[in-house]
Every structure is written in structure tokens, then in C-alpha cells.
Amino acid sequence: MDPRDYEKEQERKEEYENRQQRYDQYQPPRRRLFPVIASSIAGAVLGGGIVLYGAPQLGLMDSADTQTANQTTQTQTATTTSTTPRTVSTTVNQSDLVSVVNKVSAAVVGVNNIQQQTNPFSGDTQTQEAGTGSGVIFKKENGKAYVVTNNHVIDGASEVEVSLSNGQKEKAKIVGADALTDLAVLEMSGKNVEQVAKFGKSSDLVAGETVLAIGNPLGEQFSRTVTQGIVSAAKRSVPISENWNVDAIQTDAAINPGNSGGALINSSGEVVGINSMKISEDNVEGIGFALPSDEVQPTIEQLMKNGKITRPYMGVGLQDVGQLSAATKQNQLGLTSDTSEGVVVTTVEPFSSASDAGLQSKDVIVAIDGNEVKTSSDLRQYLYTKRKVGDTVKLDVYRNGKKQTISLKLSEQQDNNG
């Protein structure tokens, strides 16, 4: 092999490892109002490297009649979205914990990211493990079993191997993966699968509930490790890139490398979250995040059906008004110098929905369907969560300082722009 090719291969490998390390250890900005939350996907989402951060958490909800002579169960009443009161336990006795873990543990698996490496001297190519994480078996049918894990766990893999609770290992194929939601679905033989996890409702969770985490911290040596904590916040908006936030379950259950993709379960043994993120910093402890099951389920259903997530697309490049100089805002956009909100259209893709609708470069979008747009994150969040391909939206736009409304029919997303 040419030495230059070898150097390129090493640079590629180093770049991959550095990227995964940025996933694993987020150094949050010091001057943010909420300094412990990541501002980039490379910082917020855990794992994918040699070891993966992201604790699987298990939300334990117990009924009021689980009191024992040695333990008084403290309860609190929560109201679900259906307004039906339910009783939630903030402590669970030991026998109940063991029973709950037994319902799920065998459905939690190890997921090994295997990549090809080339010998620089012989030119031979061989495979080796590049990272390890966790996953949850959620379906078994027609001789096949399906595993949900984090996208960053399998990112860049040439092969994926799943380690089962009975010691068996199965080759798996990637059915579909999505970087934005950090979820992936794997398919493998169901021959040796002994247990399938069941999803619960993450919307029923309340702060203070006991939670447990099951996953494979540090790899197979500590497979199906169980940790306990509480739901610190049932819904926390976490920025994982400049243009995207995810709603996540915050917990203080112990999170360790290799747990990414593991299960967060409730006291009925139902999976209420897939663990994906943590804050890893010397001065921060017990801040981890799980992707809520209510959002995980529709995502994996679409991945199984289409192999990808279809999102609405406008066909524009965007930049936040707040990032522009006062001179640019006044002289080129016709805005007042102190204007700090809105999104500037920097480019319009030919033959796109935006082009068909008449959007132009330097247009400033300030609202969509009557909802205020302060940043490009606001715009994407609305498009991806409130609208679908084929919908028509109304944009409030300033052009040369004059406001107008433009109707735009959304097409299928082609890239990471708006």
C-alpha cells in the first residue's frame, strides 16, 4: 500500500475515534444559561466509540399495595394526559425490583460495531471491533428478531454483531437508521432469542419515580448491569445540534460507557425509554437522558417500513438573523439594526418547493403557520414534528423590509437543510 494511502487510512480512523470521543464526553459551554446541556450533536449524544456513554434507565412505577412491614411505600398521585389519576411509587421493595428486572433483562443485548481495517504492508483487509453498546429486542416474528439501539452505536459499521443474554452471538443487518433521532433498528435470527421487551407509555412518567437502567457498561464483561435512580425530569428539551432539540427523559441512574441503546423500564417491566445521552464532566454527576418510548415507537416503525425517516423539505439554506452584523441587517435585508430574531434564506435550491413558492435569497422568515420563528432550530422543529411531506405551510416573510405571506408545499427532505 502506498504510504500516503496508509496515512489517509490512519487519519480516517483517528477522525472516527475523535468523533466518538466527542460523543462520549461533552464539555458544555460555560456561559450558557443551562450550561450542562450540549450544544452540538457531537457533544450531547453519547457513545459509538470504543465504549459508549448513555445509561439505560428503568422507570419503576409501583402500586400503593406493595408496602411491606420493613418498607413504607411513599406515593404521589399524577394525572396522565387522559386525566385519569394514577398512583405512582417513589420507592420499590427489593422483591419487586428483582421481578421487574427478570421481565426485561434477557431482552437487553450487546451491540458490537465491527469495521474493516487494512494492513498497510500486505494490503489485506480484516475486520475488528470498533465500538460496543447496548440494544433492546422489541419484536420477534417469522423467525426474525428486531433490536432497537442508538444510531451512534452502529455508525460506520461494516458489520454488526449482537450478543444475547444466553451467550450466543448473532450477525445482524441494519434495517434502518436515523442520525437526527439517534435511533437504529437491527434484524437478526430469532432462533436463540428468549425474551422480547414490551414498550410502555413514557408520557405517564413523573419526576421522582424510581428508575432502573439495564445495559452493557464497558462491554460484555458487565452485560445486563442494573442501576437504580429516579426520573429527574419527565420531559427535558435537549439541544443536540445548532438546529435541533430532542425531548428526553432526564434521570440520575448511573450511566457508564457501553450503556447507549439500553432500556429504561417502568415497574411493569415495560420499556419507557432508550438511553442515549449523558453529561460527562468532572463537576457534573447524575445527569443522563433517555429517548422517550412514545417517540421511539413511531420512529422505529417507520425505519422498519422504509429504512429511513421521511421528513418535510423546503429546499433552502438558512442562517439566523442574530448571527448577522448590524450593517448586513440594515443594508442588505432592510431590517433595523437591533433586529435579532428570524431566519435568513441564504440559498434557494433550483426546482425545490421553496423555488416553486417564490422564496428568494435574503428573504427573512419570521413565522410559519402563525408560529413565531426566532431561529432556524424553531423552523426545523416545527417542520419535523408538526408537518409532513405534502402539507402546505404559510410563511411570514420580510423582503426588502416589507412583510408578505408565502404558501409553500413541503416535499421530501433531501439533505440537512431546511
mmCIF file with all atom_site columns, C-alpha atoms in Angstrom, residues 85-213:
data_model
loop_
_atom_site.group_PDB
_atom_site.id
_atom_site.type_symbol
_atom_site.label_atom_id
_atom_site.label_alt_id
_atom_site.label_comp_id
_atom_site.label_asym_id
_atom_site.label_entity_id
_atom_site.label_seq_id
_atom_site.pdbx_PDB_ins_code
_atom_site.Cartn_x
_atom_site.Cartn_y
_atom_site.Cartn_z
_atom_site.occupancy
_atom_site.B_iso_or_equiv
_atom_site.pdbx_formal_charge
_atom_site.auth_seq_id
_atom_site.auth_comp_id
_atom_site.auth_asym_id
_atom_site.auth_atom_id
_atom_site.pdbx_PDB_model_num
ATOM 1   C CA . PRO A 1 85  ? -55.429 9.652   38.169 1.00 0.00 ? 85  PRO A CA 1
ATOM 2   C CA . ARG A 1 86  ? -52.809 7.003   38.831 1.00 0.00 ? 86  ARG A CA 1
ATOM 3   C CA . THR A 1 87  ? -50.753 6.229   41.903 1.00 0.00 ? 87  THR A CA 1
ATOM 4   C CA . VAL A 1 88  ? -47.002 6.306   41.451 1.00 0.00 ? 88  VAL A CA 1
ATOM 5   C CA . SER A 1 89  ? -44.493 4.885   43.871 1.00 0.00 ? 89  SER A CA 1
ATOM 6   C CA . THR A 1 90  ? -41.266 6.714   44.608 1.00 0.00 ? 90  THR A CA 1
ATOM 7   C CA . THR A 1 91  ? -39.753 3.604   46.221 1.00 0.00 ? 91  THR A CA 1
ATOM 8   C CA . VAL A 1 92  ? -39.992 -0.065  45.318 1.00 0.00 ? 92  VAL A CA 1
ATOM 9   C CA . ASN A 1 93  ? -39.256 -3.049  47.532 1.00 0.00 ? 93  ASN A CA 1
ATOM 10  C CA . GLN A 1 94  ? -36.431 -5.396  46.640 1.00 0.00 ? 94  GLN A CA 1
ATOM 11  C CA . SER A 1 95  ? -38.539 -8.371  45.567 1.00 0.00 ? 95  SER A CA 1
ATOM 12  C CA . ASP A 1 96  ? -40.454 -6.188  43.117 1.00 0.00 ? 96  ASP A CA 1
ATOM 13  C CA . LEU A 1 97  ? -37.214 -4.865  41.638 1.00 0.00 ? 97  LEU A CA 1
ATOM 14  C CA . VAL A 1 98  ? -35.939 -8.387  41.027 1.00 0.00 ? 98  VAL A CA 1
ATOM 15  C CA . SER A 1 99  ? -39.195 -9.379  39.357 1.00 0.00 ? 99  SER A CA 1
ATOM 16  C CA . VAL A 1 100 ? -39.158 -6.305  37.102 1.00 0.00 ? 100 VAL A CA 1
ATOM 17  C CA . VAL A 1 101 ? -35.558 -6.863  36.030 1.00 0.00 ? 101 VAL A CA 1
ATOM 18  C CA . ASN A 1 102 ? -36.299 -10.502 35.192 1.00 0.00 ? 102 ASN A CA 1
ATOM 19  C CA . LYS A 1 103 ? -39.036 -9.376  32.797 1.00 0.00 ? 103 LYS A CA 1
ATOM 20  C CA . VAL A 1 104 ? -36.617 -7.357  30.680 1.00 0.00 ? 104 VAL A CA 1
ATOM 21  C CA . SER A 1 105 ? -33.022 -8.368  31.300 1.00 0.00 ? 105 SER A CA 1
ATOM 22  C CA . ALA A 1 106 ? -32.802 -11.123 28.670 1.00 0.00 ? 106 ALA A CA 1
ATOM 23  C CA . ALA A 1 107 ? -34.188 -8.721  26.035 1.00 0.00 ? 107 ALA A CA 1
ATOM 24  C CA . VAL A 1 108 ? -31.259 -6.340  26.562 1.00 0.00 ? 108 VAL A CA 1
ATOM 25  C CA . VAL A 1 109 ? -28.361 -7.230  24.295 1.00 0.00 ? 109 VAL A CA 1
ATOM 26  C CA . GLY A 1 110 ? -24.859 -6.111  23.448 1.00 0.00 ? 110 GLY A CA 1
ATOM 27  C CA . VAL A 1 111 ? -24.321 -4.466  20.065 1.00 0.00 ? 111 VAL A CA 1
ATOM 28  C CA . ASN A 1 112 ? -20.834 -4.617  18.560 1.00 0.00 ? 112 ASN A CA 1
ATOM 29  C CA . ASN A 1 113 ? -19.750 -2.204  15.845 1.00 0.00 ? 113 ASN A CA 1
ATOM 30  C CA . ILE A 1 114 ? -17.311 -4.047  13.553 1.00 0.00 ? 114 ILE A CA 1
ATOM 31  C CA . GLN A 1 115 ? -15.336 -2.154  10.941 1.00 0.00 ? 115 GLN A CA 1
ATOM 32  C CA . GLN A 1 116 ? -12.854 -3.062  8.232  1.00 0.00 ? 116 GLN A CA 1
ATOM 33  C CA . GLN A 1 117 ? -9.188  -2.236  8.692  1.00 0.00 ? 117 GLN A CA 1
ATOM 34  C CA . THR A 1 118 ? -6.491  -2.539  6.004  1.00 0.00 ? 118 THR A CA 1
ATOM 35  C CA . ASN A 1 119 ? -2.977  -3.765  6.715  1.00 0.00 ? 119 ASN A CA 1
ATOM 36  C CA . PRO A 1 120 ? -0.698  -1.041  5.280  1.00 0.00 ? 120 PRO A CA 1
ATOM 37  C CA . PHE A 1 121 ? 2.046   -3.509  4.404  1.00 0.00 ? 121 PHE A CA 1
ATOM 38  C CA . SER A 1 122 ? 0.206   -6.502  2.968  1.00 0.00 ? 122 SER A CA 1
ATOM 39  C CA . GLY A 1 123 ? -2.857  -4.640  1.750  1.00 0.00 ? 123 GLY A CA 1
ATOM 40  C CA . ASP A 1 124 ? -5.044  -7.315  3.349  1.00 0.00 ? 124 ASP A CA 1
ATOM 41  C CA . THR A 1 125 ? -8.332  -6.210  4.841  1.00 0.00 ? 125 THR A CA 1
ATOM 42  C CA . GLN A 1 126 ? -9.606  -7.563  8.122  1.00 0.00 ? 126 GLN A CA 1
ATOM 43  C CA . THR A 1 127 ? -12.411 -6.710  10.486 1.00 0.00 ? 127 THR A CA 1
ATOM 44  C CA . GLN A 1 128 ? -12.173 -5.663  14.116 1.00 0.00 ? 128 GLN A CA 1
ATOM 45  C CA . GLU A 1 129 ? -14.459 -4.326  16.794 1.00 0.00 ? 129 GLU A CA 1
ATOM 46  C CA . ALA A 1 130 ? -14.540 -0.525  16.748 1.00 0.00 ? 130 ALA A CA 1
ATOM 47  C CA . GLY A 1 131 ? -17.141 0.063   19.448 1.00 0.00 ? 131 GLY A CA 1
ATOM 48  C CA . THR A 1 132 ? -19.755 -1.535  21.631 1.00 0.00 ? 132 THR A CA 1
ATOM 49  C CA . GLY A 1 133 ? -23.117 -0.502  23.002 1.00 0.00 ? 133 GLY A CA 1
ATOM 50  C CA . SER A 1 134 ? -26.472 -1.926  24.042 1.00 0.00 ? 134 SER A CA 1
ATOM 51  C CA . GLY A 1 135 ? -29.787 -2.666  22.402 1.00 0.00 ? 135 GLY A CA 1
ATOM 52  C CA . VAL A 1 136 ? -33.293 -3.905  23.194 1.00 0.00 ? 136 VAL A CA 1
ATOM 53  C CA . ILE A 1 137 ? -35.126 -6.744  21.442 1.00 0.00 ? 137 ILE A CA 1
ATOM 54  C CA . PHE A 1 138 ? -38.631 -5.371  20.840 1.00 0.00 ? 138 PHE A CA 1
ATOM 55  C CA . LYS A 1 139 ? -40.095 -7.756  18.257 1.00 0.00 ? 139 LYS A CA 1
ATOM 56  C CA . LYS A 1 140 ? -39.875 -11.387 17.138 1.00 0.00 ? 140 LYS A CA 1
ATOM 57  C CA . GLU A 1 141 ? -41.752 -12.843 14.194 1.00 0.00 ? 141 GLU A CA 1
ATOM 58  C CA . ASN A 1 142 ? -41.288 -15.197 11.238 1.00 0.00 ? 142 ASN A CA 1
ATOM 59  C CA . GLY A 1 143 ? -38.004 -16.486 12.603 1.00 0.00 ? 143 GLY A CA 1
ATOM 60  C CA . LYS A 1 144 ? -36.518 -12.989 12.889 1.00 0.00 ? 144 LYS A CA 1
ATOM 61  C CA . ALA A 1 145 ? -35.881 -10.751 15.870 1.00 0.00 ? 145 ALA A CA 1
ATOM 62  C CA . TYR A 1 146 ? -35.582 -6.950  15.852 1.00 0.00 ? 146 TYR A CA 1
ATOM 63  C CA . VAL A 1 147 ? -33.395 -4.761  18.049 1.00 0.00 ? 147 VAL A CA 1
ATOM 64  C CA . VAL A 1 148 ? -33.587 -1.024  18.677 1.00 0.00 ? 148 VAL A CA 1
ATOM 65  C CA . THR A 1 149 ? -30.353 0.760   19.528 1.00 0.00 ? 149 THR A CA 1
ATOM 66  C CA . ASN A 1 150 ? -28.757 4.178   19.071 1.00 0.00 ? 150 ASN A CA 1
ATOM 67  C CA . ASN A 1 151 ? -27.631 5.284   15.642 1.00 0.00 ? 151 ASN A CA 1
ATOM 68  C CA . HIS A 1 152 ? -24.263 6.330   17.058 1.00 0.00 ? 152 HIS A CA 1
ATOM 69  C CA . VAL A 1 153 ? -23.686 2.774   18.303 1.00 0.00 ? 153 VAL A CA 1
ATOM 70  C CA . ILE A 1 154 ? -23.701 1.335   14.762 1.00 0.00 ? 154 ILE A CA 1
ATOM 71  C CA . ASP A 1 155 ? -22.457 4.396   12.879 1.00 0.00 ? 155 ASP A CA 1
ATOM 72  C CA . GLY A 1 156 ? -19.756 3.481   10.357 1.00 0.00 ? 156 GLY A CA 1
ATOM 73  C CA . ALA A 1 157 ? -20.093 -0.268  10.892 1.00 0.00 ? 157 ALA A CA 1
ATOM 74  C CA . SER A 1 158 ? -19.322 -2.696  8.086  1.00 0.00 ? 158 SER A CA 1
ATOM 75  C CA . GLU A 1 159 ? -20.763 -5.483  10.224 1.00 0.00 ? 159 GLU A CA 1
ATOM 76  C CA . VAL A 1 160 ? -22.924 -5.572  13.350 1.00 0.00 ? 160 VAL A CA 1
ATOM 77  C CA . GLU A 1 161 ? -22.911 -8.386  15.891 1.00 0.00 ? 161 GLU A CA 1
ATOM 78  C CA . VAL A 1 162 ? -25.464 -8.852  18.660 1.00 0.00 ? 162 VAL A CA 1
ATOM 79  C CA . SER A 1 163 ? -24.564 -10.607 21.926 1.00 0.00 ? 163 SER A CA 1
ATOM 80  C CA . LEU A 1 164 ? -27.544 -12.327 23.570 1.00 0.00 ? 164 LEU A CA 1
ATOM 81  C CA . SER A 1 165 ? -28.113 -12.959 27.268 1.00 0.00 ? 165 SER A CA 1
ATOM 82  C CA . ASN A 1 166 ? -27.521 -16.710 26.792 1.00 0.00 ? 166 ASN A CA 1
ATOM 83  C CA . GLY A 1 167 ? -24.035 -16.100 25.412 1.00 0.00 ? 167 GLY A CA 1
ATOM 84  C CA . GLN A 1 168 ? -24.999 -16.633 21.779 1.00 0.00 ? 168 GLN A CA 1
ATOM 85  C CA . LYS A 1 169 ? -23.819 -14.163 19.157 1.00 0.00 ? 169 LYS A CA 1
ATOM 86  C CA . GLU A 1 170 ? -25.777 -13.325 16.025 1.00 0.00 ? 170 GLU A CA 1
ATOM 87  C CA . LYS A 1 171 ? -24.851 -11.365 12.932 1.00 0.00 ? 171 LYS A CA 1
ATOM 88  C CA . ALA A 1 172 ? -27.324 -8.550  12.391 1.00 0.00 ? 172 ALA A CA 1
ATOM 89  C CA . LYS A 1 173 ? -28.168 -6.294  9.485  1.00 0.00 ? 173 LYS A CA 1
ATOM 90  C CA . ILE A 1 174 ? -29.133 -2.647  9.761  1.00 0.00 ? 174 ILE A CA 1
ATOM 91  C CA . VAL A 1 175 ? -32.771 -2.294  8.747  1.00 0.00 ? 175 VAL A CA 1
ATOM 92  C CA . GLY A 1 176 ? -32.734 1.477   9.076  1.00 0.00 ? 176 GLY A CA 1
ATOM 93  C CA . ALA A 1 177 ? -31.004 4.269   10.985 1.00 0.00 ? 177 ALA A CA 1
ATOM 94  C CA . ASP A 1 178 ? -31.615 7.948   11.650 1.00 0.00 ? 178 ASP A CA 1
ATOM 95  C CA . ALA A 1 179 ? -28.976 10.333  12.962 1.00 0.00 ? 179 ALA A CA 1
ATOM 96  C CA . LEU A 1 180 ? -31.412 13.085  13.946 1.00 0.00 ? 180 LEU A CA 1
ATOM 97  C CA . THR A 1 181 ? -33.348 10.907  16.408 1.00 0.00 ? 181 THR A CA 1
ATOM 98  C CA . ASP A 1 182 ? -30.231 8.799   17.152 1.00 0.00 ? 182 ASP A CA 1
ATOM 99  C CA . LEU A 1 183 ? -32.134 5.551   16.613 1.00 0.00 ? 183 LEU A CA 1
ATOM 100 C CA . ALA A 1 184 ? -31.462 2.434   14.552 1.00 0.00 ? 184 ALA A CA 1
ATOM 101 C CA . VAL A 1 185 ? -33.202 -0.905  14.012 1.00 0.00 ? 185 VAL A CA 1
ATOM 102 C CA . LEU A 1 186 ? -31.357 -4.201  13.532 1.00 0.00 ? 186 LEU A CA 1
ATOM 103 C CA . GLU A 1 187 ? -32.630 -7.534  12.224 1.00 0.00 ? 187 GLU A CA 1
ATOM 104 C CA . MET A 1 188 ? -31.193 -10.909 13.209 1.00 0.00 ? 188 MET A CA 1
ATOM 105 C CA . SER A 1 189 ? -32.170 -14.550 13.550 1.00 0.00 ? 189 SER A CA 1
ATOM 106 C CA . GLY A 1 190 ? -34.726 -15.122 16.300 1.00 0.00 ? 190 GLY A CA 1
ATOM 107 C CA . LYS A 1 191 ? -33.629 -18.716 16.894 1.00 0.00 ? 191 LYS A CA 1
ATOM 108 C CA . ASN A 1 192 ? -31.811 -18.038 20.173 1.00 0.00 ? 192 ASN A CA 1
ATOM 109 C CA . VAL A 1 193 ? -33.950 -15.151 21.395 1.00 0.00 ? 193 VAL A CA 1
ATOM 110 C CA . GLU A 1 194 ? -35.525 -15.965 24.764 1.00 0.00 ? 194 GLU A CA 1
ATOM 111 C CA . GLN A 1 195 ? -37.266 -12.715 25.640 1.00 0.00 ? 195 GLN A CA 1
ATOM 112 C CA . VAL A 1 196 ? -38.870 -9.711  23.935 1.00 0.00 ? 196 VAL A CA 1
ATOM 113 C CA . ALA A 1 197 ? -39.325 -6.371  25.696 1.00 0.00 ? 197 ALA A CA 1
ATOM 114 C CA . LYS A 1 198 ? -42.638 -4.544  25.736 1.00 0.00 ? 198 LYS A CA 1
ATOM 115 C CA . PHE A 1 199 ? -42.996 -0.772  25.351 1.00 0.00 ? 199 PHE A CA 1
ATOM 116 C CA . GLY A 1 200 ? -44.811 1.326   27.946 1.00 0.00 ? 200 GLY A CA 1
ATOM 117 C CA . LYS A 1 201 ? -46.009 4.946   27.867 1.00 0.00 ? 201 LYS A CA 1
ATOM 118 C CA . SER A 1 202 ? -43.282 7.457   28.598 1.00 0.00 ? 202 SER A CA 1
ATOM 119 C CA . SER A 1 203 ? -45.975 10.145  28.855 1.00 0.00 ? 203 SER A CA 1
ATOM 120 C CA . ASP A 1 204 ? -47.075 8.546   32.138 1.00 0.00 ? 204 ASP A CA 1
ATOM 121 C CA . LEU A 1 205 ? -43.728 9.235   33.826 1.00 0.00 ? 205 LEU A CA 1
ATOM 122 C CA . VAL A 1 206 ? -43.439 11.906  36.517 1.00 0.00 ? 206 VAL A CA 1
ATOM 123 C CA . ALA A 1 207 ? -40.428 13.366  38.293 1.00 0.00 ? 207 ALA A CA 1
ATOM 124 C CA . GLY A 1 208 ? -39.485 11.409  41.404 1.00 0.00 ? 208 GLY A CA 1
ATOM 125 C CA . GLU A 1 209 ? -40.384 7.934   40.159 1.00 0.00 ? 209 GLU A CA 1
ATOM 126 C CA . THR A 1 210 ? -37.851 5.232   40.854 1.00 0.00 ? 210 THR A CA 1
ATOM 127 C CA . VAL A 1 211 ? -35.986 4.161   37.715 1.00 0.00 ? 211 VAL A CA 1
ATOM 128 C CA . LEU A 1 212 ? -33.581 1.394   36.802 1.00 0.00 ? 212 LEU A CA 1
ATOM 129 C CA . ALA A 1 213 ? -31.090 1.128   33.978 1.00 0.00 ? 213 ALA A CA 1
#
